PDB file of C-alpha atoms in Angstrom:
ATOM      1  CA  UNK T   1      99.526 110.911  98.803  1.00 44.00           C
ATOM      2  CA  UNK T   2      99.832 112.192  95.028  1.00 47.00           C
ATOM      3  CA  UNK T   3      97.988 109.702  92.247  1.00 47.00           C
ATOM      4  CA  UNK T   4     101.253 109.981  89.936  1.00 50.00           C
ATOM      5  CA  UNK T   5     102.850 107.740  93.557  1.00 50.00           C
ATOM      6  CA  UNK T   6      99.691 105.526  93.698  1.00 48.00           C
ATOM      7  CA  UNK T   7      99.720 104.696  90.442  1.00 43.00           C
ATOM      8  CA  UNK T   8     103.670 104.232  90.317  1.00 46.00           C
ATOM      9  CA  UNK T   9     103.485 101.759  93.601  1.00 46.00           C
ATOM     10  CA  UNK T  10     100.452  99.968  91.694  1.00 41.00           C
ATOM     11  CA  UNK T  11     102.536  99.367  88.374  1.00 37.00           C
ATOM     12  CA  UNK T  12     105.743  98.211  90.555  1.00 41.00           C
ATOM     13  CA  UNK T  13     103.463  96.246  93.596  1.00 39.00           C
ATOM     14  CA  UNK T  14     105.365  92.765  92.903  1.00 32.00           C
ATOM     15  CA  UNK T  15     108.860  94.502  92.729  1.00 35.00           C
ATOM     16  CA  UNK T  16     107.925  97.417  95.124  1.00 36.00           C
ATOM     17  CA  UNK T  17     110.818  99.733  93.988  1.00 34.00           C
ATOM     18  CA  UNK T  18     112.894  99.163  97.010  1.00 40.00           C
ATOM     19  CA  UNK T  19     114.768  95.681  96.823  1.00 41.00           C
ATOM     20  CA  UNK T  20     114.315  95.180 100.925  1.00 39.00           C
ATOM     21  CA  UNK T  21     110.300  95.559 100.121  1.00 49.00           C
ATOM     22  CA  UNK T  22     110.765  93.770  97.053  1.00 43.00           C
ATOM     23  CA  UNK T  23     111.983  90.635  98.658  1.00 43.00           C
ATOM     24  CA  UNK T  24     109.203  90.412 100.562  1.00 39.00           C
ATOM     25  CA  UNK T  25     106.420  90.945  98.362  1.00 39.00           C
ATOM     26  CA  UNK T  26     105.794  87.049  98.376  1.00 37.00           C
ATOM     27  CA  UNK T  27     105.036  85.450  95.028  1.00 39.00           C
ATOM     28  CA  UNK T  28     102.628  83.031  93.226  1.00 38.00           C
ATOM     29  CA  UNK T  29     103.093  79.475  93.547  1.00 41.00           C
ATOM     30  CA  UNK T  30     101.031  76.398  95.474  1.00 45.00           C
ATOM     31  CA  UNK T  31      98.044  78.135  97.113  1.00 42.00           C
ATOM     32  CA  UNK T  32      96.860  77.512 100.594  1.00 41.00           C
ATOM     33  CA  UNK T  33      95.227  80.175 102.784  1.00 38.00           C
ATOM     34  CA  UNK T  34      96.031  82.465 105.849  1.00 37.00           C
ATOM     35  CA  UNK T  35      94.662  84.828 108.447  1.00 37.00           C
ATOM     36  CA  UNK T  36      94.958  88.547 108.628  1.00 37.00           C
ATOM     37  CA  UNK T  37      95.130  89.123 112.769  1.00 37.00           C
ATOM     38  CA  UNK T  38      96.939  91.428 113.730  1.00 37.00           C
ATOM     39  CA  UNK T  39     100.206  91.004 116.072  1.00 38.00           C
ATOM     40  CA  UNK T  40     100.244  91.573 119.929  1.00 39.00           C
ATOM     41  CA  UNK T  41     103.385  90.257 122.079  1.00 39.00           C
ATOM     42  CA  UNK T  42     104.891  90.444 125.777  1.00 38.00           C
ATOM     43  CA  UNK T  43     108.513  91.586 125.191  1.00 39.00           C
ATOM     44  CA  UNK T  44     110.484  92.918 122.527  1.00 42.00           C
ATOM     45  CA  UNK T  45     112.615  89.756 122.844  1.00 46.00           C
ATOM     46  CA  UNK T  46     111.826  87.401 125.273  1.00 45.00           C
ATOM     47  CA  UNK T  47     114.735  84.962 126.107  1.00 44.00           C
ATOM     48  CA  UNK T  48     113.925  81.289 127.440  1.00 46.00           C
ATOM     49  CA  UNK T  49     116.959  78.971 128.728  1.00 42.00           C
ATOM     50  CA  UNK T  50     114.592  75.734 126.940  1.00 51.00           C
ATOM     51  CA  UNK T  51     117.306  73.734 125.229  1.00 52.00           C
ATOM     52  CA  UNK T  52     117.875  73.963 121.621  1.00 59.00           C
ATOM     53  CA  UNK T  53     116.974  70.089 121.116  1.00 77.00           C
ATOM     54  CA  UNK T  54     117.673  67.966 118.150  1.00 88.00           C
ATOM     55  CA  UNK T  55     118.200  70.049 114.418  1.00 95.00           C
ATOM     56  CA  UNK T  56     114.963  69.099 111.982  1.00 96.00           C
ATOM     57  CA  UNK T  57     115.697  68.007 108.838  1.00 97.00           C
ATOM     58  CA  UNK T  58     114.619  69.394 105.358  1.00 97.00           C
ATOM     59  CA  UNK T  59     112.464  66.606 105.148  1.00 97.00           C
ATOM     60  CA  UNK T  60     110.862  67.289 108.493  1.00 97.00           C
ATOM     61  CA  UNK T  61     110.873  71.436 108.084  1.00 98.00           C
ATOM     62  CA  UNK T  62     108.618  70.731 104.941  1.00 97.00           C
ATOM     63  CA  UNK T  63     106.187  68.711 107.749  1.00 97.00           C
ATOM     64  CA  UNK T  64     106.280  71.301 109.817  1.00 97.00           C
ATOM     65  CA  UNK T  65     105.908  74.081 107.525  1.00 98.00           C
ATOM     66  CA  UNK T  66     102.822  76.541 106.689  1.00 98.00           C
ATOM     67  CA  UNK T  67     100.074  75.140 104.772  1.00 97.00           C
ATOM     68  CA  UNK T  68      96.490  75.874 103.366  1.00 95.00           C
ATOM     69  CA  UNK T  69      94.934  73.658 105.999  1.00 97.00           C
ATOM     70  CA  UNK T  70      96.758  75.923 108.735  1.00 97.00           C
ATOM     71  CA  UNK T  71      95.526  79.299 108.023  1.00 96.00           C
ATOM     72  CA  UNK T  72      91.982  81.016 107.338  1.00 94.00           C
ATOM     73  CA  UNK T  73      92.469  83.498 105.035  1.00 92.00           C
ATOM     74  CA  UNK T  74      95.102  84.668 102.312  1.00 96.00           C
ATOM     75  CA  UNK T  75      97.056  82.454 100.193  1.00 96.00           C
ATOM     76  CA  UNK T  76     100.154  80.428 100.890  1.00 97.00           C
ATOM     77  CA  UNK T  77     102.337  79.682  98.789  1.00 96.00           C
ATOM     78  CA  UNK T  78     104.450  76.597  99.149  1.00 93.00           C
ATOM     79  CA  UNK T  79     107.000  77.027  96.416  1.00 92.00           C
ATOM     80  CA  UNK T  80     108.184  80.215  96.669  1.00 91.00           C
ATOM     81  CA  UNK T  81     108.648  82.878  93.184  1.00 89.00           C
ATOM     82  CA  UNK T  82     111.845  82.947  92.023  1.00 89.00           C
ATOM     83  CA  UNK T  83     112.389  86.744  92.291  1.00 88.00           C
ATOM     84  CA  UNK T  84     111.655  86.286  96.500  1.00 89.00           C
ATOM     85  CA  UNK T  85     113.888  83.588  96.643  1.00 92.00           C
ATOM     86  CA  UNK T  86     116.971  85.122  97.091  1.00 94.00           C
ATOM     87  CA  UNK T  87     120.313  83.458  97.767  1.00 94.00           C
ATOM     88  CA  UNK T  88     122.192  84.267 100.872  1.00 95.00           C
ATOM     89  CA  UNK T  89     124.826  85.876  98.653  1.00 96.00           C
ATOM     90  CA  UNK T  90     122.570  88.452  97.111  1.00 95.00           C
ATOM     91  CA  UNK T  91     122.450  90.318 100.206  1.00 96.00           C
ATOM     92  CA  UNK T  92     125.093  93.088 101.560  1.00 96.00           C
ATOM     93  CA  UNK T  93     125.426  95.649 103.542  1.00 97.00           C
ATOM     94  CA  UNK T  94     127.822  98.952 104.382  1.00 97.00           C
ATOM     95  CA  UNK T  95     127.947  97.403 107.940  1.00 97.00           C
ATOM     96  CA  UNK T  96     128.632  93.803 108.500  1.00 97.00           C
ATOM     97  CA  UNK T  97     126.702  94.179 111.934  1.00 97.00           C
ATOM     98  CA  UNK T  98     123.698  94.850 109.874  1.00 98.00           C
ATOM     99  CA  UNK T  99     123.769  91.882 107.518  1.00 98.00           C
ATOM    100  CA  UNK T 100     121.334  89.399 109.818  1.00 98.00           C
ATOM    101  CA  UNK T 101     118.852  91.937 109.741  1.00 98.00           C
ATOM    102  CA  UNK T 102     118.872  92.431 105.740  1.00 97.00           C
ATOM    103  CA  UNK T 103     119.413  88.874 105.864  1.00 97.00           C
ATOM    104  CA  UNK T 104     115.845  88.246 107.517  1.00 97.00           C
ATOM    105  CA  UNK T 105     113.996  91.045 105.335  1.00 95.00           C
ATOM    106  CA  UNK T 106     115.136  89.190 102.923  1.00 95.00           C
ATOM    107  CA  UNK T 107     113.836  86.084 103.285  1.00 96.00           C
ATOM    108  CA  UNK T 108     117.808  84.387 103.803  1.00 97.00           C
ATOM    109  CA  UNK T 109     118.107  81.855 107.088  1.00 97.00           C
ATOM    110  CA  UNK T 110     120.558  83.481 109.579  1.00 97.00           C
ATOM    111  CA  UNK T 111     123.846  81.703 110.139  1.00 95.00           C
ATOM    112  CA  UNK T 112     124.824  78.306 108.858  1.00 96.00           C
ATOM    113  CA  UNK T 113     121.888  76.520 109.412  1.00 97.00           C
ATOM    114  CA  UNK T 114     121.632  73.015 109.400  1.00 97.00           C
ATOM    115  CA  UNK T 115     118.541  72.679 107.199  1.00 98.00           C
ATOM    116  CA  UNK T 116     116.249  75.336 105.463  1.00 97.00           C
ATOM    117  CA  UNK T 117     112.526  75.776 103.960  1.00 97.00           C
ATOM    118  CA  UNK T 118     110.787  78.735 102.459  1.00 97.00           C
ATOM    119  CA  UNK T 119     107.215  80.183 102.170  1.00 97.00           C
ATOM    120  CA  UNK T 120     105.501  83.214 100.633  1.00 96.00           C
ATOM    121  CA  UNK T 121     101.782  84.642 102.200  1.00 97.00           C
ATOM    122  CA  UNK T 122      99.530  87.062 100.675  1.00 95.00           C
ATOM    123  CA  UNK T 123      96.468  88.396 102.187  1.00 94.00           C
ATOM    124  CA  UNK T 124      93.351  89.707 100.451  1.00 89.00           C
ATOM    125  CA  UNK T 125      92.618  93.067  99.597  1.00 80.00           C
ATOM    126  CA  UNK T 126      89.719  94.986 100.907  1.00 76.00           C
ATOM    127  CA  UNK T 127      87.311  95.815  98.454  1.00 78.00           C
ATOM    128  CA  UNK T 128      86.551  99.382  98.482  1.00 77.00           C
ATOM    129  CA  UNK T 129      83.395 100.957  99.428  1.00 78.00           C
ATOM    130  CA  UNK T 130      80.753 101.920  96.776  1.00 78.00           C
ATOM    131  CA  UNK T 131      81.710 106.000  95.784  1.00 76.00           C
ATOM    132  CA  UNK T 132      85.411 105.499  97.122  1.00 77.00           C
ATOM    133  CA  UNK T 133      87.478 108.276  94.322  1.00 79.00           C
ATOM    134  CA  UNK T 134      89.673 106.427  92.112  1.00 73.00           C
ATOM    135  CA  UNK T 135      92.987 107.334  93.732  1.00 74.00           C
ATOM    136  CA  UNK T 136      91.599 105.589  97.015  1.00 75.00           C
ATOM    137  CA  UNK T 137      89.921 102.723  95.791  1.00 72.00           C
ATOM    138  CA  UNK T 138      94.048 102.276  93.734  1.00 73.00           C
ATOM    139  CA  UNK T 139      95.508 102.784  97.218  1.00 72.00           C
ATOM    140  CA  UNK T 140      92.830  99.956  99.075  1.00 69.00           C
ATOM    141  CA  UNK T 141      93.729  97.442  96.194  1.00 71.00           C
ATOM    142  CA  UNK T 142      97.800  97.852  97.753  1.00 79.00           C
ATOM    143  CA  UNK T 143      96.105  97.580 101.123  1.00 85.00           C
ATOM    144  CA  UNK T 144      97.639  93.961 101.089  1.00 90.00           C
ATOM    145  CA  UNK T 145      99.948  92.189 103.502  1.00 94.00           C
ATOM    146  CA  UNK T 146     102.937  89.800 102.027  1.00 94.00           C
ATOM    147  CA  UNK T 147     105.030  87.789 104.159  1.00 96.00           C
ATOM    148  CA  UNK T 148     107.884  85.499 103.311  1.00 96.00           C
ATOM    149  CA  UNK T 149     108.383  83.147 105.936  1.00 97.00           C
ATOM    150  CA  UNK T 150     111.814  80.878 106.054  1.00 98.00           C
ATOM    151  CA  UNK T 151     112.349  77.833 108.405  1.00 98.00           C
ATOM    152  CA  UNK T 152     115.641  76.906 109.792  1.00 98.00           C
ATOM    153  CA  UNK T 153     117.119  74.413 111.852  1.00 98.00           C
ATOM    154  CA  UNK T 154     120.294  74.625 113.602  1.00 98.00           C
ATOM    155  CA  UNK T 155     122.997  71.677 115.384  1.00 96.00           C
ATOM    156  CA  UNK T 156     123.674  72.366 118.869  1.00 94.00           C
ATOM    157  CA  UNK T 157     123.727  76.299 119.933  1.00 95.00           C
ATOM    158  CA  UNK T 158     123.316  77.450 116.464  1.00 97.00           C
ATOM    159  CA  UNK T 159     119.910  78.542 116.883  1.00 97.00           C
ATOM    160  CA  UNK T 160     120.422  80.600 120.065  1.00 97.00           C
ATOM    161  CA  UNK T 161     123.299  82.631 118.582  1.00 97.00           C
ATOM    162  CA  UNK T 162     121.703  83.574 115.553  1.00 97.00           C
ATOM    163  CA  UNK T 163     118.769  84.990 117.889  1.00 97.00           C
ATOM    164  CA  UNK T 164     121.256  87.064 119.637  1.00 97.00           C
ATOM    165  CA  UNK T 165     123.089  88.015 116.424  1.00 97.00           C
ATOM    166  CA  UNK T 166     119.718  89.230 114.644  1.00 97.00           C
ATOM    167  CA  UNK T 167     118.886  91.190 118.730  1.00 96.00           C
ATOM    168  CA  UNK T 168     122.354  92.568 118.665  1.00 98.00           C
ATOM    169  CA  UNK T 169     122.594  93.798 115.047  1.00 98.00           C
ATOM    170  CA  UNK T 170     118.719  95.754 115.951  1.00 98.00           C
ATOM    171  CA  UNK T 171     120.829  97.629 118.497  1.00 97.00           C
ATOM    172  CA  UNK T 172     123.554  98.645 117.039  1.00 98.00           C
ATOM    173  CA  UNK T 173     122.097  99.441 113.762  1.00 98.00           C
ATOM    174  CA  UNK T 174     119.189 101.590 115.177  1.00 98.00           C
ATOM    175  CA  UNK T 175     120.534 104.277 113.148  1.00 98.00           C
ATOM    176  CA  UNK T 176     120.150 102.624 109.805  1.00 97.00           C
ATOM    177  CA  UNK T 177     122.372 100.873 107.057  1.00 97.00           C
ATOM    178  CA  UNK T 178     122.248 100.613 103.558  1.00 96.00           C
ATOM    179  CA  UNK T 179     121.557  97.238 102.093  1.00 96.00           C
ATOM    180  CA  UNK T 180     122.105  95.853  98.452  1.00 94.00           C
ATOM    181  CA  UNK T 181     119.611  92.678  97.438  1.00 93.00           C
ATOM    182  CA  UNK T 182     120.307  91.137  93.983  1.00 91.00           C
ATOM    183  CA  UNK T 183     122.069  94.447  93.242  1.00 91.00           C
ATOM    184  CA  UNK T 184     119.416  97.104  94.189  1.00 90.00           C
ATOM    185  CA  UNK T 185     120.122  99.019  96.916  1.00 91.00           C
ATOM    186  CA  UNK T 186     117.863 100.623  99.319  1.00 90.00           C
ATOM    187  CA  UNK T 187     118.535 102.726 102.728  1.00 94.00           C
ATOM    188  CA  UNK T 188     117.522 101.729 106.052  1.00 96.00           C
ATOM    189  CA  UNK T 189     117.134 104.789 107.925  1.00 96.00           C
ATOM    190  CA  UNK T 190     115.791 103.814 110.953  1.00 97.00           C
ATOM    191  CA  UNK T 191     115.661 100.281 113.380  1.00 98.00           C
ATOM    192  CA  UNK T 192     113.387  99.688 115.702  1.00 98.00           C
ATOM    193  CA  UNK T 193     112.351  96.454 117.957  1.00 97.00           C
ATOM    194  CA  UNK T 194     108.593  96.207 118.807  1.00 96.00           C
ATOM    195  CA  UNK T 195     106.538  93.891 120.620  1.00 95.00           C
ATOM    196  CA  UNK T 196     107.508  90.086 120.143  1.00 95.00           C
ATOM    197  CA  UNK T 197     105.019  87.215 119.718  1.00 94.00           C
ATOM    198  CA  UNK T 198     104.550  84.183 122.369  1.00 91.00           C
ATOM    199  CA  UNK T 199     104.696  81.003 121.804  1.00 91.00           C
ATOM    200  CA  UNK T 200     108.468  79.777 121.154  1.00 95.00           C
ATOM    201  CA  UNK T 201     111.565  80.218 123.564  1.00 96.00           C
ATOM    202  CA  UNK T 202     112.608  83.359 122.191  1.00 96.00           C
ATOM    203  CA  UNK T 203     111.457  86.006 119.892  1.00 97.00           C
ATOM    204  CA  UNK T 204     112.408  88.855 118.294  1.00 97.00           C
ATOM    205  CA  UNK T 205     110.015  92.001 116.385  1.00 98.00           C
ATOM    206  CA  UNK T 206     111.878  94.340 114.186  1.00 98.00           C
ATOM    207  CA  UNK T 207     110.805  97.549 111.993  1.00 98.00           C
ATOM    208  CA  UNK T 208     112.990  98.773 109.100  1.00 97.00           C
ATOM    209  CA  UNK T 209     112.145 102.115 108.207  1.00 96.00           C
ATOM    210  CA  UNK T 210     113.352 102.371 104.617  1.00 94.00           C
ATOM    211  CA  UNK T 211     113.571 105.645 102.196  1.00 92.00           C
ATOM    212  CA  UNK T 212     111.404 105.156  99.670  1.00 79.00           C
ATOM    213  CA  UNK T 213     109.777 107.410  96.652  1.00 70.00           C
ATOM    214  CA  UNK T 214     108.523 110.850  97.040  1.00 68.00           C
ATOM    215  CA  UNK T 215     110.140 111.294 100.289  1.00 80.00           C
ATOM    216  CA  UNK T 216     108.067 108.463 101.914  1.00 86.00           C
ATOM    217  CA  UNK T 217     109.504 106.566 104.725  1.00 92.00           C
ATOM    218  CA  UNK T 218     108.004 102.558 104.177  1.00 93.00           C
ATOM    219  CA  UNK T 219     107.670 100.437 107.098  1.00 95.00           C
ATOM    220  CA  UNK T 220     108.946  96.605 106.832  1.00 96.00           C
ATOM    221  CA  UNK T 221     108.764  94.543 109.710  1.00 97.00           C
ATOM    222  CA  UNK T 222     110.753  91.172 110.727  1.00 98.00           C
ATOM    223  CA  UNK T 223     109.588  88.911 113.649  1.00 98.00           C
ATOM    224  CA  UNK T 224     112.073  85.902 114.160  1.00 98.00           C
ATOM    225  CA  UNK T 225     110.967  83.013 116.680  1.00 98.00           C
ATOM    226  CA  UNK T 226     113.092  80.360 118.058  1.00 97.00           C
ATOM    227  CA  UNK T 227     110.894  77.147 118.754  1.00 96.00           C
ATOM    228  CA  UNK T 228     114.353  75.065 120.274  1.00 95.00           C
ATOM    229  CA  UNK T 229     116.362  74.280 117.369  1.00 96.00           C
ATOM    230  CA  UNK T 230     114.427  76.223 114.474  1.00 97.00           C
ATOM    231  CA  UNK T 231     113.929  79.640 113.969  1.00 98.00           C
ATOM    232  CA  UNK T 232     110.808  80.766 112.459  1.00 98.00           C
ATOM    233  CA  UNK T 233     111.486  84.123 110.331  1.00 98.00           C
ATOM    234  CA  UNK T 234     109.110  86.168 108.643  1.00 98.00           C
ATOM    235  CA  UNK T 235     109.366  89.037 106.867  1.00 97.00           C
ATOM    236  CA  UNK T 236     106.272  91.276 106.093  1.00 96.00           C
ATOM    237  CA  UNK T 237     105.085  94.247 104.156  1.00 93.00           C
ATOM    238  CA  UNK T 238     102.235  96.192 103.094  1.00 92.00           C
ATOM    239  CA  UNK T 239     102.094  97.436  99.299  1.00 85.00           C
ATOM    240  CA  UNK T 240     100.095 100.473 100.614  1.00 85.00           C
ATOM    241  CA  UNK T 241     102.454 101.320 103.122  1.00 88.00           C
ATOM    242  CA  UNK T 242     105.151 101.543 100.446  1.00 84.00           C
ATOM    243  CA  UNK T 243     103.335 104.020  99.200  1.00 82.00           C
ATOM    244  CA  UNK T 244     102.434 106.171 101.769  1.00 86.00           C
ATOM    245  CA  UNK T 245     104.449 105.368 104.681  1.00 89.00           C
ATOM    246  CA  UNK T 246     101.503 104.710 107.006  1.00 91.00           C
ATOM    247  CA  UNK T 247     102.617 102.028 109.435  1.00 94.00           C
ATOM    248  CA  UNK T 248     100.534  98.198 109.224  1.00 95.00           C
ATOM    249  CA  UNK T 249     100.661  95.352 111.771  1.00 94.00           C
ATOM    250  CA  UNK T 250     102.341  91.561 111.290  1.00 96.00           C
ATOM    251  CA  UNK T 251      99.312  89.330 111.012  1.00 95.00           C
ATOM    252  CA  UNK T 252      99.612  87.577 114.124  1.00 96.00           C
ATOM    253  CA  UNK T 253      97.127  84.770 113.262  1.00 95.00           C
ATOM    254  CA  UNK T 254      99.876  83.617 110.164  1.00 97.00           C
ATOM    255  CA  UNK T 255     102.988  84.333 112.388  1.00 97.00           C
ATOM    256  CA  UNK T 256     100.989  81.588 115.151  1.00 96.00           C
ATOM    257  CA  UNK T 257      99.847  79.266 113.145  1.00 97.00           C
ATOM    258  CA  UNK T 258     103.407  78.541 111.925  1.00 97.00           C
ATOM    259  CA  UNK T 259     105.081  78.562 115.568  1.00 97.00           C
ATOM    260  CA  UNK T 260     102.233  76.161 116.574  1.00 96.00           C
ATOM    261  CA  UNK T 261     103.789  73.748 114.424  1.00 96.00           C
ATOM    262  CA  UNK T 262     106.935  73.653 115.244  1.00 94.00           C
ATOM    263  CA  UNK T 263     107.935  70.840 117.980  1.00 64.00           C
TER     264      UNK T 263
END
């Protein structure tokens, strides 16, 4: 990894340079805290017949949402920055198949849902050790996970068919897709599904592989959960990883604490 791309990724961290990593490169706002563990899962998208059950309201998303007293580490933030909070009309694609997945990079509910809540996470950088060279100890200050996570509640089957338009547009877009978020565009050259989470009645994992500067490929990941009539989206990257491509893991501890919460 050259300095000059360090140093670049450093000066651009909140905006990455990419809009897909840029959306999710959660912002300041009402602090709470969240954990760093990393994800582990059982299937790459493990379908449940539960019912859907009754849609939550906006009122009772903001109940059920992440907070400070939920997590142990990181910050939460409760009103999301403007810049992450991007409107669903902000985001295209070359390939209409390919729009829920830029859709939950992004941050934007699938579908119609009924009701909607957003919230950024930010873990803590690792301090470097004592005689770490400059360009590393730049690099281990990027070495930090941001997640925007978006709540959604859907009336009557909504939920289940925007899992299995998110599952369907992973397998038919494996190849990539070019998305455009608040006018930047970036290229998705790769899809991948990994490993889902437990603990809802269907879930979903998701790596974008995006081109980003100096020939790097970035990792971004997406892991959706449907809890009956919400889904549970977050998006994740790692500032580092923008820079050198290295792949990073979903903090499972932030991704459970929010599905524990959900009725």
């Amino acid at each position: 990894m050259r300095t000059s791309a360090v140093r670049r990724t450093a000066l651009a961290a909140s905006a990455a340079a990419l809009a897909l990593l840029a959306t999710a490169c959660g912002g300041s706002g009402d602090e709470d805290k969240a954990g760093d563990s990393k994800g582990e899962a059982d299937s790459t998208a493990s379908a449940s017949a539960a019912p859907a059950g009754k849609a939550l309201t906006a009122a009772e998303l903001e109940k059920v949402a992440l907070a400070q007293a939920d997590v142990k580490s990181g910050k939460v933030a409760t009103k999301v920055a403007a810049t992450d909070d991007i409107a669903k009309d902000q985001v295209k694609t070359d390939d209409a198949a390919c729009l829920p997945l830029a859709h939950a990079q992004a941050g934007v509910a699938q579908a119609e849902p009924a009701a909607t809540v957003k919230r950024s996470w930010t873990g803590e950088p690792v301090k470097p050790a004592e005689g770490t060279s400059p360009e590393e100890a730049l690099l281990a200050g990027l070495d930090v996970d941001k997640m925007l996570i978006n709540l959604a509640s859907y009336e009557g089957g909504g939920a289940e068919e925007a899992m299995k338009g998110l599952t369907a547009a992973a397998e038919k877009c494996a190849g990539g897709f070019t998305a455009t978020v608040s006018g930047e565009k970036a290229e998705v050259v790769e899809v991948a599904t990994t490993a889902a989470p437990e603990g809802g009645d269907e879930a979903s994992a998701i790596t974008l592989t995006v081109a980003a500067d100096e020939n790097v490929k970035a990792p971004s990941k997406i892991v959706v959960v449907r809890k009956g009539a919400t889904l549970a989206s977050f998006s994740a990257v790692n500032l580092a990883a923008v820079a050198t491509g290295e792949d990073f893991e979903v903090p499972a501890e932030v991704v459970d604490a929010q599905v524990g919460k959900l009725a």
